[in-house]
Amino acid sequence: MVCKAQTGFVLTSLGSTVNSVQNCNSYAGISIGALSNNSSNTFNLVLSGNNFTTSQFNAIVNWGDGNVTSHNGSVFNIGSNIQWTPSLYHSYSNPGSYSISIQLTNLQNNTSVSTNLTYVSNTCYTLSAYTMVDCNNDGQFENTQLSNVPFAFSGSNGNGFDLNGLDGSIWYNVTTPGVYTVSIDPNWLLINNYIVSTASDTIITALVSGYEDTAIFILNCNTSSPNLCINGTVFCDENMDGIQNSPENVMANIPVNISANGMNYTVYTNNNGEYNLTYPDLGDSLTYVGINNTWLAQNNTISSDTAVLGVICPLISEINIPLICPNSYPYSCAAVNVFCDLNGNNVFDNGEYPIQNAPVTFYNGLNPVVTAYSDSNGYAMVCGNYFTNNIITSTISTYWLNQHGYTTNNNIISLTASDTIYPVLGLFAINCNGNITNPCADLWSTVTPWIGYLQGNVATIRLKFGNYGPISTSGYTVSLSFPQGVTPLVGSINIPGYSISGNTISWNINNSTPGSSTYDLISFNIPSGLLNGALHFYTSNIQLIGVNTDCNSSNNSCNLLQILGNSYDPNDKIVDHVEELNSVVTEKLNYTIRFQNTGTAPAQNIHILDTLSSKLDWTSFELIHSSHDLQVIDLGNGVRRFEFPNIWLPDSTTNEPLSHGFLMYSLKELDSNGDGDEIFNTAYIYFDWNPAIITNTTYNINGVLDIDKIQTDHISIFPNPTMDLIHISGVSKIEKIELLDISGEIIEEAFPQSLNTEIDASKLSGGIYFVRIQMEQETITKKVCKK
C-alpha cells in the first residue's frame, strides 16, 4: 500500500491566548483566523497548519448548555477570518459557567483540530446617566438630549469611560454590585460652556436586584465668557497648492489638535473630512490648529500648524488643513469582476461575458459599508475612507442571485484593498451556463424620462430592455404604451421592425443573449392646451415567446409617470404611482431622480442624499437602472447616499444632451400601512463641492381621496375640489398653514392661531396642490384640487 501525502491546508492546532472569559453578556461570539487573528470577539482563535490554500471547513460547536450547532465556512487569505454560515454566535438564557468545545475539519483533506473554552456569563447591573440643560437655572429644561457627553465611571467593577448617545443617555454594565461614582469630563464642560448645578447625584449604587440606577446631571450655562468657533476640512493636497481642488480626497477620522487659552483640545474629522470646535474665550484669542504629530509620523504624512485669531460665535473661523500624503491614507480602493463562468473554473476566460448591475457589498470587518453595482464590464469598484485595514470581504446579494436565476459556488470573497486606483481584482464567478434544474432567462425593461416634459414641446422618453440570463431566448416582444393625445415622432424610433397600434409601439425580436441590452430615445409631440398637472403614464413591457421560462417576471414591466407642466426643473424626483394608493394592497413604488449640470464646467463627482420615508420597507430597496456607474451607501435610518464618482458630467452649455443623468430604484411600502398613511420623499443633489440642490417632494397616500371633503380625526378640509375658498378646521389650534404646488414649492403661508381658518384659492391655476397644517402636537399634509 502506498500512502499519499495530505494535500491542501493541513490543520495542526486551534487555540488562543485566552480560553476563559467572564463577561456581562448573554451571548458569546467566536472568530477563527487562518494563522493569525485580529478580531475583537468574545473568543479569537487562531487556526494553525501547513501548506495553506483556500479551504472549506465544517465546525461542530457544543455550547455547554445542551445546544450543539454545525457551521460551514471558507478562508481565502492568510490572516483573514473564516466566514461561517450560520455565524459562530450563541445566546445563553441564564447566567452561569459554560464549557464550550469546538471541533473544526478541513473538508478537502479531512484533517481536524479541536479546543475547549470556558465562558462565564454574569448577571448585569446597569448604571445610567442623563443630562438635562437648564441654562438660566430657572427650573425649566431647555434641552434633555445632549449627545456625545463624556461620562466617567469608577467603582468596585473597575473604571469606564464612554460617550452618551443621541437621546442624551448612557448605560454602563457591571458584574459586581457596589458603590460607583459618575462624573462628566471637566474639559468637555469647559469647552461647551456648561457648569454642573449640583453634585449630589454623582455617586450611585448598583443594586443586587439588577434594577437600573440613574444619575441625572443638571447643567447650567456658564455666562462668564463668550465662546469662540472654528471649523474646516482636512484633505490630501495632491498638487500642493494649499487649496482643496477636485478630485483631492477629504480625510476622515483625523485627529486635529487645537490649542487656545492654555487649553489643548483634540477633535476628529467626520466622513466628509470636516472638524469643528466651540471653546471659551478667556482673554487670549490666538488659536493654534494642526494635525496630531504622532498620527503624521505613523502615516508618513506632512502638515504644518496654523495660528489664527479666535472669532466669537456664531461667526466661525474656517481653517482648512492641507496634507501632503504620498499614500493618500486612509483612502483606498477595492474592486471585483462579476462574470458568467461558463466552464466552471472560477477564471474569467475568453468567450465568457460580464454581468451588469450586480449589487456587490463591501465590508469593513463585519459591517457592510458600501454597495457598488457592476458596470457593463462586470466591474465594481469602491474608493474612499471606508476600510480600516487592507484585508476586506465582499458579497453578492443572495436575493439578487435568486431573482435572476443565478447561483454561485462562493458568495463571500476576500479582497486586498490598495492605496491606488488599480487594486487586485476579486472574481465573482457566476453559474449561468444553463445547466440548472429549470433553465430560464430574466428579461427586463425600463422606461425613464429624458430632458423635460412640457406642453407644446417635444418630449423624449428612454426605453431600455435586455436579458440578464442565465440562458439565451429564442424570441420575445417589447411594447411601449403612451398617453392618449400624445403623438410619437416615428423618425426618432431607431429600433427596427416596430408597429404602432392605437397608443402602443411594439417590436417582435428574434433572440437575446445573456447580458445583452438595447435602448432607444423616442420623441413624442406634447400638444398645447392640456390641463396643467395632468398625469401622463408611459409603460414598457417585455414578454418571452416560445417554451423558455422567465426567471423573474417582476421586472418585465415599468411605469413612468410624467406630470404635465409649463416649466421644467432638470433636478427633480418622480414616483410612478398616482397620489392615492390602494390601502389593501402593498404597492411597489419606482422612484426616479433626475439631475443636470447647468454650470459652466464639467462636474467630476456627484452624490445624492435621499431619506427614505419611514412608511417604506427599507430592506426591499432595489436599484433598477442608472445613467452612469453608481455606488449606494446605506447611512442608516433610511438614508441612502448615491455616489457617481468620477462621472465628469458635461455642462449644459457644452453638451446639453449629455449634461443629464438619472437613477431609478424601487421599494415596497410597509405591509402595515393603512388608510391615511402618507409617503413623502425628497432628494438632495450635490455637484462637487457646491451646496445641495433640493428636489421637489413626492407624495402618496393610502386610501381614496374624498372628492368633497378630507377629514381625519384631527382636521377637516372642504370643499375639495374647490373654486375659490378652502375651509380648514381642527380639534386643536392651527398654528401655521403652508400651501404648496405639485413641485413642493411654498406659494402661500399663514399663521391663524385658531381652530378654524380658510385659504383663498380663487387666483390659483387649476391643478393639484398640497396643504401642510401645523398644529400644537402634529403636522398634517393633505392634497387638494383646484378646478
CSV table of C-alpha atoms in Angstrom, one decimal, residues 25 56 77 97 115 185 219 266 296 305 439 470 493 605 617 718 722 751 785:
chain,number,residue,atom,x,y,z
A,25,ASN,CA,-23.4,39.5,28.3
A,56,GLN,CA,-13.7,24.8,3.1
A,77,ASN,CA,-6.1,34.5,2.6
A,97,SER,CA,-20.3,29.0,33.7
A,115,THR,CA,-10.2,23.1,21.5
A,185,ASP,CA,-15.3,65.3,31.9
A,219,LEU,CA,-26.3,71.6,33.5
A,266,THR,CA,-8.5,67.2,20.1
A,296,LEU,CA,1.6,62.3,10.9
A,305,ASP,CA,0.4,74.3,12.1
A,439,PRO,CA,-33.3,26.8,-17.2
A,470,PRO,CA,-28.6,32.9,-17.5
A,493,ILE,CA,-37.5,55.4,-33.4
A,605,ASN,CA,-18.2,63.9,-8.7
A,617,ASP,CA,-39.8,48.9,3.7
A,718,PHE,CA,-63.6,71.3,2.4
A,722,THR,CA,-62.7,74.0,-4.8
A,751,PHE,CA,-50.3,81.8,10.9
A,785,CYS,CA,-57.7,70.1,-6.2
